[in-house]
C-alpha positions as a LaTeX table, in Angstrom:
\begin{tabular}{lrrr}
\hline
Residue & $x$ (\AA) & $y$ (\AA) & $z$ (\AA) \\
\hline
Met1 & $-223.35$ & 112.31 & 11.92 \\
Lys2 & $-227.14$ & 111.42 & 11.17 \\
Arg3 & $-225.93$ & 109.46 & 8.12 \\
Val4 & $-223.34$ & 107.49 & 10.26 \\
Leu5 & $-226.00$ & 106.68 & 12.76 \\
Leu6 & $-228.36$ & 105.58 & 10.05 \\
Leu7 & $-225.68$ & 103.36 & 8.62 \\
Leu8 & $-224.98$ & 101.84 & 11.96 \\
Ser9 & $-228.71$ & 101.11 & 12.64 \\
Phe10 & $-228.81$ & 99.23 & 9.42 \\
Val11 & $-225.79$ & 97.26 & 10.28 \\
Phe12 & $-227.17$ & 96.36 & 13.78 \\
Ala13 & $-230.49$ & 95.49 & 12.17 \\
Ala14 & $-228.84$ & 93.14 & 9.75 \\
Leu15 & $-226.78$ & 91.47 & 12.40 \\
Ser16 & $-229.96$ & 90.99 & 14.49 \\
Thr17 & $-231.60$ & 89.19 & 11.57 \\
Gln18 & $-228.79$ & 86.66 & 11.03 \\
Ala19 & $-229.60$ & 83.09 & 11.73 \\
Ala20 & $-228.33$ & 81.92 & 15.19 \\
Asp21 & $-226.14$ & 78.94 & 16.07 \\
Tyr22 & $-227.54$ & 76.14 & 17.97 \\
Asn23 & $-224.66$ & 74.16 & 19.51 \\
Ile24 & $-225.50$ & 70.65 & 20.38 \\
Leu25 & $-223.63$ & 70.73 & 23.62 \\
Lys26 & $-226.08$ & 73.46 & 25.00 \\
Tyr27 & $-228.87$ & 70.81 & 24.48 \\
Gly28 & $-227.32$ & 68.01 & 26.29 \\
Ala29 & $-224.94$ & 66.29 & 23.67 \\
Ile30 & $-221.94$ & 64.67 & 25.19 \\
Ser31 & $-218.67$ & 63.78 & 23.55 \\
Asp32 & $-218.77$ & 60.20 & 24.59 \\
Thr33 & $-219.25$ & 57.31 & 22.22 \\
Thr34 & $-220.70$ & 55.12 & 24.93 \\
Arg35 & $-223.59$ & 57.45 & 25.56 \\
Leu36 & $-226.35$ & 58.49 & 23.13 \\
Ser37 & $-226.63$ & 62.00 & 22.16 \\
Thr38 & $-229.66$ & 61.50 & 19.71 \\
Lys39 & $-232.18$ & 63.48 & 21.82 \\
Ala40 & $-229.76$ & 66.41 & 22.37 \\
Val41 & $-229.03$ & 66.74 & 18.66 \\
Gln42 & $-232.66$ & 66.44 & 17.60 \\
Arg43 & $-233.57$ & 69.20 & 20.33 \\
Ala44 & $-231.07$ & 71.49 & 18.70 \\
Ile45 & $-232.42$ & 70.74 & 15.23 \\
Asp46 & $-236.05$ & 71.44 & 16.51 \\
Ala47 & $-235.19$ & 74.54 & 18.05 \\
Cys48 & $-233.40$ & 75.74 & 15.03 \\
Ala49 & $-236.19$ & 75.01 & 12.76 \\
Ala50 & $-238.85$ & 76.49 & 15.26 \\
Ala51 & $-236.86$ & 79.80 & 15.21 \\
Gly52 & $-237.14$ & 79.84 & 11.13 \\
Gly53 & $-233.76$ & 78.31 & 10.63 \\
Gly54 & $-230.06$ & 78.62 & 11.54 \\
Arg55 & $-226.93$ & 76.50 & 12.10 \\
Val56 & $-226.95$ & 73.39 & 14.28 \\
Val57 & $-223.14$ & 73.14 & 15.13 \\
Val58 & $-221.53$ & 69.82 & 16.18 \\
Pro59 & $-218.28$ & 70.88 & 17.80 \\
Thr60 & $-214.99$ & 69.01 & 17.84 \\
Gly61 & $-215.65$ & 65.67 & 19.63 \\
Asn62 & $-216.99$ & 62.17 & 19.07 \\
Tyr63 & $-220.84$ & 61.88 & 19.56 \\
Lys64 & $-223.08$ & 58.69 & 19.28 \\
Ile65 & $-226.52$ & 58.96 & 17.73 \\
Gly66 & $-229.59$ & 57.04 & 16.42 \\
Ser67 & $-232.03$ & 58.39 & 13.99 \\
Ile68 & $-232.12$ & 62.11 & 13.70 \\
Phe69 & $-234.55$ & 64.04 & 11.46 \\
Leu70 & $-233.53$ & 67.22 & 9.59 \\
Lys71 & $-236.14$ & 69.89 & 8.97 \\
Ser72 & $-236.47$ & 72.95 & 6.59 \\
Asn73 & $-233.96$ & 75.80 & 6.85 \\
Val74 & $-231.55$ & 73.80 & 9.06 \\
His75 & $-227.84$ & 73.99 & 8.32 \\
Leu76 & $-226.00$ & 71.00 & 10.07 \\
Tyr77 & $-222.37$ & 72.05 & 10.47 \\
Leu78 & $-219.77$ & 69.68 & 11.64 \\
Glu79 & $-216.56$ & 71.38 & 12.92 \\
Arg80 & $-213.00$ & 69.95 & 11.92 \\
Gly81 & $-212.50$ & 67.09 & 14.24 \\
Ala82 & $-216.16$ & 66.42 & 15.03 \\
Thr83 & $-217.61$ & 63.11 & 14.32 \\
Leu84 & $-221.14$ & 61.76 & 14.58 \\
Tyr85 & $-221.13$ & 57.93 & 15.03 \\
Gly86 & $-224.13$ & 55.84 & 14.31 \\
Ser87 & $-225.24$ & 53.61 & 17.09 \\
Thr88 & $-224.61$ & 49.81 & 16.55 \\
Lys89 & $-227.86$ & 48.98 & 17.98 \\
Leu90 & $-231.10$ & 48.67 & 15.71 \\
Glu91 & $-233.41$ & 49.84 & 18.68 \\
Asp92 & $-231.71$ & 53.33 & 18.50 \\
Tyr93 & $-232.96$ & 53.74 & 14.82 \\
Lys94 & $-236.53$ & 54.96 & 14.44 \\
Pro95 & $-238.55$ & 53.32 & 11.68 \\
Val96 & $-240.15$ & 55.74 & 9.23 \\
Lys97 & $-243.39$ & 54.86 & 7.60 \\
Thr98 & $-243.99$ & 56.33 & 4.12 \\
Asp99 & $-247.09$ & 56.51 & 1.89 \\
Tyr100 & $-245.43$ & 57.06 & $-1.44$ \\
Val101 & $-247.40$ & 54.94 & $-3.70$ \\
Ser102 & $-245.43$ & 56.15 & $-6.82$ \\
Phe103 & $-242.05$ & 55.10 & $-5.53$ \\
Arg104 & $-240.45$ & 51.69 & $-5.13$ \\
Thr105 & $-239.53$ & 52.38 & $-1.47$ \\
Gln106 & $-240.33$ & 50.06 & 1.43 \\
Gln107 & $-243.28$ & 51.13 & 3.67 \\
Gln108 & $-241.01$ & 51.50 & 6.72 \\
Thr109 & $-237.28$ & 52.19 & 6.57 \\
Ile110 & $-234.45$ & 53.24 & 9.00 \\
Gln111 & $-231.71$ & 55.64 & 8.49 \\
Leu112 & $-229.17$ & 57.54 & 10.65 \\
Ile113 & $-230.14$ & 61.00 & 9.02 \\
Phe114 & $-233.47$ & 61.50 & 7.44 \\
Ala115 & $-235.37$ & 64.24 & 5.67 \\
Asp116 & $-238.76$ & 64.15 & 4.19 \\
Lys117 & $-240.33$ & 66.92 & 2.16 \\
Val118 & $-237.93$ & 69.59 & 3.50 \\
Ser119 & $-236.25$ & 72.61 & 1.62 \\
Asn120 & $-233.26$ & 74.71 & 2.14 \\
Val121 & $-231.17$ & 72.14 & 4.16 \\
Thr122 & $-227.19$ & 72.08 & 4.22 \\
Ile123 & $-224.92$ & 69.62 & 5.81 \\
Asp124 & $-221.19$ & 70.87 & 5.75 \\
Gly125 & $-218.20$ & 71.60 & 7.57 \\
Tyr126 & $-215.01$ & 69.54 & 7.79 \\
Gly127 & $-216.15$ & 66.87 & 10.13 \\
Thr128 & $-217.18$ & 63.10 & 9.69 \\
Ile129 & $-220.47$ & 61.06 & 9.80 \\
Asp130 & $-219.65$ & 57.36 & 10.58 \\
Gly131 & $-222.47$ & 54.84 & 10.27 \\
Arg132 & $-220.40$ & 51.94 & 11.76 \\
Gly133 & $-222.31$ & 49.73 & 9.25 \\
Arg134 & $-220.23$ & 46.66 & 9.83 \\
Ala135 & $-222.52$ & 46.07 & 12.81 \\
Phe136 & $-225.47$ & 45.49 & 10.52 \\
Lys137 & $-225.21$ & 41.99 & 8.73 \\
Lys138 & $-227.15$ & 41.24 & 5.57 \\
Thr139 & $-230.00$ & 39.00 & 6.56 \\
Ala140 & $-232.21$ & 39.04 & 3.52 \\
Val141 & $-232.26$ & 39.96 & $-0.23$ \\
Thr142 & $-234.17$ & 43.21 & 0.46 \\
Asp143 & $-233.10$ & 44.14 & 3.92 \\
Glu144 & $-231.20$ & 47.44 & 2.92 \\
Gly145 & $-233.12$ & 50.29 & 4.83 \\
Ile146 & $-234.95$ & 47.60 & 6.94 \\
Thr147 & $-232.43$ & 46.17 & 9.26 \\
Arg148 & $-229.50$ & 47.91 & 7.71 \\
Pro149 & $-229.72$ & 51.73 & 8.07 \\
His150 & $-228.98$ & 54.11 & 5.18 \\
Leu151 & $-226.57$ & 56.77 & 6.49 \\
Leu152 & $-228.18$ & 59.71 & 4.70 \\
Arg153 & $-231.68$ & 59.78 & 3.12 \\
Phe154 & $-233.59$ & 62.66 & 1.53 \\
Ile155 & $-237.18$ & 62.10 & 0.10 \\
Gln156 & $-239.14$ & 64.72 & $-2.09$ \\
Ser157 & $-236.91$ & 67.60 & $-0.75$ \\
Gln158 & $-235.73$ & 70.80 & $-2.50$ \\
Asp159 & $-232.60$ & 73.05 & $-2.39$ \\
Ile160 & $-230.18$ & 70.66 & $-0.61$ \\
Ile161 & $-226.41$ & 71.24 & $-0.21$ \\
Ile162 & $-223.97$ & 68.57 & 0.91 \\
Arg163 & $-220.43$ & 69.97 & 1.14 \\
Asn164 & $-216.89$ & 69.09 & 2.28 \\
Ile165 & $-217.88$ & 66.52 & 4.86 \\
Thr166 & $-216.63$ & 62.98 & 5.08 \\
Leu167 & $-219.10$ & 60.10 & 5.19 \\
Arg168 & $-218.10$ & 56.59 & 6.15 \\
Asn169 & $-219.27$ & 53.19 & 6.75 \\
Ser170 & $-223.02$ & 53.01 & 6.11 \\
Gly171 & $-225.29$ & 49.92 & 6.76 \\
Cys172 & $-226.26$ & 50.01 & 3.07 \\
Trp173 & $-226.39$ & 52.89 & 0.71 \\
Met174 & $-224.41$ & 55.76 & 1.85 \\
Gln175 & $-226.52$ & 58.60 & 0.23 \\
His176 & $-229.99$ & 58.10 & $-1.16$ \\
Tyr177 & $-231.75$ & 61.26 & $-2.78$ \\
Leu178 & $-235.20$ & 60.14 & $-3.85$ \\
Ala179 & $-237.42$ & 62.55 & $-5.99$ \\
Cys180 & $-235.55$ & 65.66 & $-5.00$ \\
Asp181 & $-234.91$ & 69.00 & $-6.80$ \\
Arg182 & $-231.96$ & 71.33 & $-6.90$ \\
Ile183 & $-229.10$ & 69.35 & $-5.06$ \\
Lys184 & $-225.51$ & 70.40 & $-4.80$ \\
Ile185 & $-222.91$ & 67.96 & $-3.58$ \\
Asp186 & $-219.32$ & 69.33 & $-3.52$ \\
Gly187 & $-216.02$ & 68.42 & $-1.93$ \\
Val188 & $-217.65$ & 65.22 & $-0.13$ \\
Thr189 & $-215.42$ & 62.19 & 0.68 \\
Val190 & $-217.02$ & 58.79 & 0.92 \\
Tyr191 & $-215.58$ & 55.55 & 2.20 \\
Asn192 & $-218.11$ & 52.80 & 2.16 \\
Arg193 & $-216.87$ & 49.33 & 2.57 \\
Ser194 & $-218.74$ & 47.76 & 5.59 \\
Thr195 & $-221.19$ & 45.36 & 4.23 \\
Lys196 & $-223.00$ & 44.57 & 0.97 \\
Asn197 & $-225.06$ & 47.27 & $-1.09$ \\
Asn198 & $-222.42$ & 49.83 & $-0.12$ \\
Asp199 & $-222.98$ & 52.40 & $-2.98$ \\
Ala200 & $-221.24$ & 55.70 & $-2.45$ \\
Leu201 & $-223.99$ & 57.94 & $-4.00$ \\
Asp202 & $-227.55$ & 57.23 & $-5.27$ \\
Leu203 & $-229.63$ & 59.79 & $-7.19$ \\
Asp204 & $-233.08$ & 58.52 & $-7.67$ \\
Gly205 & $-235.43$ & 60.33 & $-9.84$ \\
Cys206 & $-233.83$ & 63.61 & $-9.16$ \\
His207 & $-233.89$ & 66.90 & $-11.05$ \\
Asp208 & $-231.38$ & 69.64 & $-11.46$ \\
Val209 & $-228.36$ & 68.22 & $-9.68$ \\
Val210 & $-224.70$ & 69.26 & $-9.61$ \\
Val211 & $-222.01$ & 66.78 & $-8.19$ \\
Thr212 & $-218.42$ & 68.01 & $-8.09$ \\
Asn213 & $-215.15$ & 67.10 & $-6.45$ \\
Leu214 & $-216.55$ & 63.81 & $-4.94$ \\
Ile215 & $-213.84$ & 61.40 & $-3.85$ \\
Ser216 & $-215.45$ & 58.05 & $-3.24$ \\
Asp217 & $-214.24$ & 54.41 & $-2.44$ \\
Ser218 & $-217.03$ & 51.92 & $-2.06$ \\
Asp219 & $-217.46$ & 48.17 & $-2.23$ \\
Asp220 & $-220.56$ & 48.41 & $-4.34$ \\
Asp221 & $-221.38$ & 51.00 & $-7.16$ \\
Gly222 & $-219.87$ & 54.47 & $-7.07$ \\
Ile223 & $-221.84$ & 57.32 & $-8.72$ \\
Thr224 & $-225.33$ & 55.79 & $-9.43$ \\
Leu225 & $-228.44$ & 57.09 & $-10.96$ \\
Lys226 & $-231.73$ & 55.35 & $-10.46$ \\
Ser227 & $-235.27$ & 55.83 & $-11.38$ \\
Thr228 & $-237.36$ & 53.71 & $-9.00$ \\
Ser229 & $-240.58$ & 55.42 & $-10.09$ \\
Pro230 & $-241.95$ & 57.10 & $-13.25$ \\
Arg231 & $-239.90$ & 60.22 & $-12.31$ \\
Leu232 & $-236.77$ & 60.57 & $-14.46$ \\
Cys233 & $-233.36$ & 61.58 & $-13.45$ \\
Glu234 & $-233.16$ & 64.74 & $-15.32$ \\
Asn235 & $-230.62$ & 67.69 & $-15.89$ \\
Ile236 & $-227.67$ & 66.33 & $-13.99$ \\
Thr237 & $-224.10$ & 67.42 & $-14.11$ \\
Ile238 & $-221.22$ & 65.27 & $-12.53$ \\
Ser239 & $-217.57$ & 66.47 & $-12.84$ \\
Asn240 & $-214.21$ & 66.46 & $-11.52$ \\
Cys241 & $-214.71$ & 63.31 & $-9.26$ \\
Ile242 & $-212.33$ & 60.31 & $-8.30$ \\
Val243 & $-214.13$ & 57.01 & $-7.87$ \\
Ser244 & $-212.91$ & 53.72 & $-6.61$ \\
Thr245 & $-215.27$ & 50.69 & $-6.55$ \\
His246 & $-215.40$ & 46.90 & $-6.76$ \\
Cys247 & $-218.33$ & 47.19 & $-8.88$ \\
Asn248 & $-219.53$ & 49.97 & $-11.35$ \\
Ala249 & $-217.89$ & 53.43 & $-11.04$ \\
Ile250 & $-220.49$ & 55.39 & $-13.08$ \\
Lys251 & $-223.82$ & 53.76 & $-13.44$ \\
Leu252 & $-227.30$ & 54.72 & $-14.83$ \\
Gly253 & $-229.45$ & 51.85 & $-13.59$ \\
Thr254 & $-230.36$ & 49.22 & $-12.58$ \\
Glu255 & $-233.68$ & 50.54 & $-11.54$ \\
Thr256 & $-235.12$ & 52.37 & $-14.73$ \\
Asn257 & $-238.88$ & 52.77 & $-14.56$ \\
Gly258 & $-238.61$ & 56.46 & $-15.59$ \\
Gly259 & $-235.24$ & 56.82 & $-16.83$ \\
Phe260 & $-232.60$ & 59.43 & $-17.49$ \\
Arg261 & $-232.44$ & 62.60 & $-19.59$ \\
Asn262 & $-230.05$ & 65.30 & $-20.11$ \\
Ile263 & $-227.01$ & 63.86 & $-18.14$ \\
Asn264 & $-223.54$ & 65.34 & $-18.49$ \\
Ile265 & $-220.64$ & 63.53 & $-16.77$ \\
Ser266 & $-217.11$ & 64.64 & $-17.24$ \\
Asn267 & $-213.50$ & 64.63 & $-15.80$ \\
Ile268 & $-213.71$ & 61.50 & $-13.77$ \\
Val269 & $-210.97$ & 59.32 & $-12.63$ \\
Val270 & $-211.70$ & 55.58 & $-12.00$ \\
Lys271 & $-209.16$ & 53.61 & $-10.03$ \\
Pro272 & $-208.67$ & 50.72 & $-7.70$ \\
Ser273 & $-209.08$ & 51.27 & $-3.96$ \\
Tyr274 & $-205.99$ & 51.83 & $-1.87$ \\
Asp275 & $-207.38$ & 49.31 & 0.46 \\
Gln276 & $-206.84$ & 45.89 & $-1.01$ \\
Asp277 & $-207.42$ & 43.95 & 2.32 \\
Glu278 & $-211.11$ & 42.98 & 1.65 \\
Lys279 & $-213.71$ & 42.66 & $-0.96$ \\
Ile280 & $-217.30$ & 41.85 & $-0.10$ \\
Phe281 & $-218.79$ & 42.12 & $-3.61$ \\
Gly282 & $-217.70$ & 42.56 & $-7.23$ \\
Arg283 & $-214.10$ & 42.38 & $-8.48$ \\
Trp284 & $-210.88$ & 43.64 & $-7.07$ \\
Ser285 & $-210.31$ & 45.97 & $-10.02$ \\
Gly286 & $-214.02$ & 46.79 & $-10.53$ \\
Ile287 & $-216.64$ & 45.56 & $-13.00$ \\
Ser288 & $-217.13$ & 48.42 & $-15.26$ \\
Ala289 & $-216.21$ & 52.06 & $-15.55$ \\
Ile290 & $-219.28$ & 53.31 & $-17.42$ \\
Ser291 & $-222.52$ & 51.38 & $-17.32$ \\
Leu292 & $-225.62$ & 52.83 & $-19.12$ \\
Glu293 & $-228.65$ & 50.69 & $-18.53$ \\
Met294 & $-232.32$ & 50.53 & $-19.36$ \\
Val295 & $-234.23$ & 47.40 & $-18.48$ \\
Asp296 & $-237.57$ & 48.53 & $-16.85$ \\
Gly297 & $-239.38$ & 50.27 & $-19.54$ \\
Gly298 & $-237.99$ & 53.92 & $-19.25$ \\
Val299 & $-236.13$ & 56.05 & $-21.58$ \\
Leu300 & $-232.36$ & 56.94 & $-21.66$ \\
Glu301 & $-231.77$ & 59.93 & $-23.86$ \\
Asn302 & $-229.22$ & 62.85 & $-24.33$ \\
Val303 & $-226.43$ & 61.45 & $-22.26$ \\
Asn304 & $-222.85$ & 62.83 & $-22.57$ \\
Val305 & $-219.78$ & 61.18 & $-20.97$ \\
Asn306 & $-216.49$ & 62.86 & $-21.62$ \\
Asn307 & $-212.93$ & 62.89 & $-20.23$ \\
Ile308 & $-212.67$ & 59.68 & $-18.25$ \\
Val309 & $-209.32$ & 58.08 & $-17.13$ \\
Val310 & $-209.66$ & 54.51 & $-16.00$ \\
Asp311 & $-207.19$ & 52.18 & $-14.22$ \\
Gly312 & $-208.68$ & 48.78 & $-14.16$ \\
Thr313 & $-212.24$ & 47.40 & $-14.58$ \\
Glu314 & $-213.04$ & 44.17 & $-16.20$ \\
Ser315 & $-215.43$ & 45.47 & $-18.92$ \\
Pro316 & $-215.04$ & 49.36 & $-19.10$ \\
Ile317 & $-217.91$ & 50.31 & $-21.31$ \\
Phe318 & $-221.36$ & 48.71 & $-21.02$ \\
Ile319 & $-224.56$ & 49.89 & $-22.67$ \\
Arg320 & $-227.60$ & 47.60 & $-22.36$ \\
Leu321 & $-231.22$ & 47.69 & $-23.36$ \\
Gly322 & $-232.96$ & 44.86 & $-21.66$ \\
Asn323 & $-236.55$ & 44.02 & $-20.74$ \\
Arg324 & $-236.39$ & 42.89 & $-17.06$ \\
Ala325 & $-239.68$ & 44.69 & $-16.67$ \\
Arg326 & $-239.82$ & 45.16 & $-12.95$ \\
Gly327 & $-242.43$ & 47.61 & $-11.74$ \\
Tyr328 & $-241.87$ & 50.23 & $-9.06$ \\
Lys329 & $-244.61$ & 48.62 & $-6.85$ \\
Glu330 & $-245.96$ & 45.17 & $-6.30$ \\
Gly331 & $-248.39$ & 44.10 & $-8.94$ \\
Leu332 & $-247.64$ & 46.86 & $-11.42$ \\
Ala333 & $-246.69$ & 45.40 & $-14.79$ \\
Val334 & $-244.23$ & 47.02 & $-17.15$ \\
Thr335 & $-245.71$ & 46.24 & $-20.53$ \\
Asn336 & $-243.27$ & 48.31 & $-22.74$ \\
Val337 & $-239.68$ & 47.96 & $-23.69$ \\
Gly338 & $-237.58$ & 50.88 & $-22.86$ \\
Lys339 & $-235.57$ & 52.91 & $-25.16$ \\
Ile340 & $-231.79$ & 54.16 & $-25.38$ \\
Asp341 & $-231.46$ & 57.07 & $-27.86$ \\
Gly342 & $-228.70$ & 59.57 & $-27.90$ \\
Val343 & $-225.34$ & 58.70 & $-26.10$ \\
Arg344 & $-221.96$ & 60.25 & $-26.65$ \\
Ile345 & $-218.92$ & 58.81 & $-24.94$ \\
Ser346 & $-215.68$ & 60.52 & $-25.85$ \\
Asn347 & $-212.09$ & 60.99 & $-24.76$ \\
Val348 & $-211.78$ & 57.82 & $-22.50$ \\
Arg349 & $-208.47$ & 56.18 & $-21.56$ \\
Val350 & $-208.33$ & 52.74 & $-20.17$ \\
Arg351 & $-205.42$ & 50.86 & $-18.68$ \\
Asn352 & $-205.11$ & 47.41 & $-17.01$ \\
Ala353 & $-208.53$ & 46.32 & $-18.02$ \\
Gly354 & $-209.70$ & 42.68 & $-17.95$ \\
Pro355 & $-210.13$ & 40.67 & $-21.17$ \\
Thr356 & $-213.94$ & 40.57 & $-21.30$ \\
Gly357 & $-214.38$ & 43.35 & $-23.68$ \\
Cys358 & $-217.09$ & 46.14 & $-23.96$ \\
Ser359 & $-220.76$ & 45.73 & $-25.21$ \\
Ile360 & $-223.47$ & 47.71 & $-26.65$ \\
Thr361 & $-226.70$ & 45.55 & $-26.95$ \\
Gly362 & $-230.38$ & 46.10 & $-27.59$ \\
Leu363 & $-233.10$ & 43.46 & $-28.22$ \\
Pro364 & $-234.66$ & 42.03 & $-31.34$ \\
Gly365 & $-236.86$ & 44.84 & $-32.62$ \\
Tyr366 & $-235.71$ & 47.31 & $-30.01$ \\
Pro367 & $-232.36$ & 48.44 & $-30.93$ \\
Val368 & $-230.26$ & 51.00 & $-29.08$ \\
Glu369 & $-229.93$ & 54.12 & $-31.37$ \\
Asn370 & $-227.67$ & 57.07 & $-31.98$ \\
Ile371 & $-224.58$ & 56.02 & $-30.04$ \\
His372 & $-221.18$ & 57.90 & $-30.79$ \\
Leu373 & $-218.06$ & 56.80 & $-29.31$ \\
Asp374 & $-215.05$ & 58.92 & $-30.04$ \\
Asn375 & $-211.38$ & 58.90 & $-29.00$ \\
Ile376 & $-211.44$ & 55.87 & $-26.96$ \\
Ser377 & $-208.15$ & 53.99 & $-25.97$ \\
Ile378 & $-208.53$ & 50.62 & $-24.20$ \\
His379 & $-205.51$ & 48.60 & $-23.25$ \\
His380 & $-206.41$ & 45.20 & $-21.45$ \\
Lys381 & $-205.05$ & 41.87 & $-20.70$ \\
Gly382 & $-206.26$ & 39.92 & $-23.76$ \\
Gly383 & $-204.96$ & 36.36 & $-24.15$ \\
Val384 & $-208.00$ & 34.82 & $-25.68$ \\
Thr385 & $-206.87$ & 31.81 & $-27.74$ \\
Ala386 & $-208.63$ & 30.21 & $-30.72$ \\
Glu387 & $-209.53$ & 27.41 & $-28.50$ \\
Ala388 & $-211.26$ & 29.67 & $-25.90$ \\
Met389 & $-212.72$ & 32.05 & $-28.54$ \\
Pro390 & $-216.50$ & 32.46 & $-27.76$ \\
Lys391 & $-218.60$ & 31.37 & $-30.82$ \\
Ile392 & $-220.27$ & 34.29 & $-32.45$ \\
Glu393 & $-223.31$ & 32.40 & $-33.42$ \\
Glu394 & $-223.84$ & 31.42 & $-29.85$ \\
Ser395 & $-223.34$ & 34.86 & $-28.57$ \\
Ala396 & $-225.92$ & 36.18 & $-31.23$ \\
Ala397 & $-228.50$ & 33.82 & $-29.83$ \\
Asp398 & $-227.97$ & 34.51 & $-26.24$ \\
Glu399 & $-230.26$ & 37.44 & $-25.60$ \\
Arg400 & $-230.79$ & 37.32 & $-21.68$ \\
Glu401 & $-233.64$ & 39.57 & $-22.06$ \\
Lys402 & $-234.86$ & 39.32 & $-18.50$ \\
Ser403 & $-231.52$ & 38.93 & $-16.85$ \\
Tyr404 & $-229.91$ & 41.52 & $-14.39$ \\
Pro405 & $-227.77$ & 43.82 & $-16.41$ \\
Glu406 & $-224.07$ & 43.52 & $-15.68$ \\
Ala407 & $-221.09$ & 44.22 & $-17.87$ \\
Thr408 & $-219.78$ & 40.72 & $-17.34$ \\
Met409 & $-223.23$ & 38.97 & $-17.87$ \\
Trp410 & $-221.99$ & 37.08 & $-21.08$ \\
Gly411 & $-218.61$ & 36.34 & $-19.81$ \\
Val412 & $-215.65$ & 36.83 & $-22.20$ \\
Leu413 & $-217.05$ & 38.52 & $-25.47$ \\
Pro414 & $-216.45$ & 37.54 & $-29.06$ \\
Ala415 & $-214.71$ & 40.99 & $-29.59$ \\
Lys416 & $-211.70$ & 42.28 & $-27.84$ \\
Gly417 & $-213.04$ & 45.79 & $-28.34$ \\
Phe418 & $-216.73$ & 46.21 & $-28.81$ \\
Phe419 & $-219.49$ & 43.56 & $-29.12$ \\
Val420 & $-222.60$ & 45.39 & $-30.65$ \\
Arg421 & $-225.82$ & 43.86 & $-31.16$ \\
His422 & $-229.31$ & 45.17 & $-32.08$ \\
Ala423 & $-228.30$ & 48.81 & $-32.77$ \\
Arg424 & $-228.89$ & 51.62 & $-35.16$ \\
Asn425 & $-226.61$ & 54.50 & $-36.02$ \\
Val426 & $-223.68$ & 53.42 & $-33.91$ \\
Lys427 & $-220.45$ & 55.46 & $-34.72$ \\
Phe428 & $-217.03$ & 54.61 & $-33.77$ \\
Thr429 & $-214.21$ & 57.24 & $-34.47$ \\
Asn430 & $-210.51$ & 56.97 & $-33.34$ \\
Ile431 & $-210.78$ & 53.85 & $-31.34$ \\
Glu432 & $-207.65$ & 52.03 & $-30.18$ \\
Ile433 & $-207.61$ & 48.55 & $-28.63$ \\
Gln434 & $-204.45$ & 47.06 & $-27.56$ \\
Thr435 & $-203.78$ & 43.72 & $-25.44$ \\
Glu436 & $-200.90$ & 42.80 & $-23.29$ \\
Gln437 & $-201.12$ & 39.16 & $-24.54$ \\
Glu438 & $-201.96$ & 38.08 & $-28.02$ \\
Asp439 & $-205.62$ & 37.83 & $-28.53$ \\
Val440 & $-207.37$ & 36.21 & $-31.63$ \\
Arg441 & $-210.60$ & 38.19 & $-31.37$ \\
Asp442 & $-211.49$ & 41.02 & $-33.67$ \\
Asn443 & $-211.75$ & 44.58 & $-32.35$ \\
Phe444 & $-215.44$ & 44.78 & $-33.38$ \\
Val445 & $-218.18$ & 42.33 & $-33.77$ \\
Met446 & $-221.45$ & 43.53 & $-35.10$ \\
Ile447 & $-224.81$ & 41.63 & $-35.10$ \\
Asp448 & $-227.95$ & 43.26 & $-36.47$ \\
Val449 & $-226.38$ & 46.72 & $-36.76$ \\
Lys450 & $-227.57$ & 49.24 & $-39.33$ \\
Glu451 & $-226.87$ & 52.89 & $-40.13$ \\
\hline
\end{tabular}
C-alpha cells in the first residue's frame, strides 16, 4: 500500500509540474476579423513566459492581430480550424529596432510574428497564419520588412520548432530565420503569392537545421539559403519537400558574405503551381530548379544535392561564382572573390524545361572547383537553329562579373546541355540531354576548363 501511495504521489507531482495552457480567449481575444486581438494574444504569451513556459492555445476561430512577440519557452499552438489573420493596416505593426552591426538587416523592421534572442520556442498545430500581404504594395527597392511586413521572423535564436501549420500570404518573405541555431521545420505548408519578394523559406546564416516535408508554392524563390553576414549557413539538411515557384526552387544565394558549408538536399519535387492565374515575378514554369551562387566573397563547399524530380524551369541547374562584392553593411568593402569548391549533384530528372540550357561558371583566375554531376536527365524544348545559335566567342567574353546572378542572365546558352567556363575538375557521368525540337547546339561547351 505504501508503494502505491508513493507511486501516486510521484504521478501527481509530475502532473503538477506540467506546463499549463494559456487560451487566448481567456485573455480577451475575440473570433472576429473586424476587431484586433493583438493585445490579448500578447498577454497570453507574456503570462506563459512569466510562468516559465507552456502552451499558448489559439482555439478554432478567426482572429485578427498586428505584431506579436514570442518569448523563450513558449509553445504557440493553433488548433485545427484556427486562423491568425494579419491586420491590413500598417499602424498595427510595431517597428522593431535592432543593433546588429554584423548583419545586413535594416535598423527598423516590421513583422507579424517576431522573436529576438529566444530559445525553446515552438509554433505548431493544424491551424493557419495568414498575413494578408496583398494589402501591402511594393513602394521601393528595399521596402521588404519596412512597409511590407514579414510574416514570421526569428533573429539570433535557438531550439526552434515550426511544425504542421499552414502559412499564407506574407507582405514579403514568409519565414526569415537569421543567425539561428538548431531549427526543425516539419510538415509546414506555405502559399505565398501576394506581392513581390514572396519567398517561401529563408535560412540566413543558420546552423544545424533540418527541414522536412515542406510543401510550398511561392511567387519568388522557394527554399532559400542566404548569408547576409560573415556567419555561414552550416550543417543543414533539407529533404522530402515539394516546391512550386515562379523563380528558383532551391537556391543558395544571392547574399553570400559568409557562405554555405555542409549542406545536404535530397528527395525534392519541383513543379509548377496549380494556380496559373497570376504571376507577379519570374516565369510561369520557374527560372531554375537548383541555383548555387557565390557572389559576395564567401565560400560554398561540401554541398550535396540528390534525388530531384523537376517539371519545368527555364534553366534547371545554375552554378555561379561572381564578384558582385556587396558588403553586409553600408561602407564595408568586399575585397576578395569568393570560392565554390566541392559540389555533387546526382540523380536529377528534368522534364518540360525551357531551351536556355544549364551553366557552371567562375571568373578568370577564380574557377569553380571539384564539381561532380552524375545521373542527370534533362528533356527540354530545344529548337535553337543555326541562325539563332549564340556565338561561342561572344559567350566566352561576356563575364558579367558584377551582375546579379540568375540562371537566365546570358539568355540562351551556346550549349543545349551545360555551358562550363572557368572551372577545374568538373566531372560529368551518365548525362542525358534530349530536346523536343531539333537543336543545333552541342550538349557541352567548355571554356577554360581543366582537370
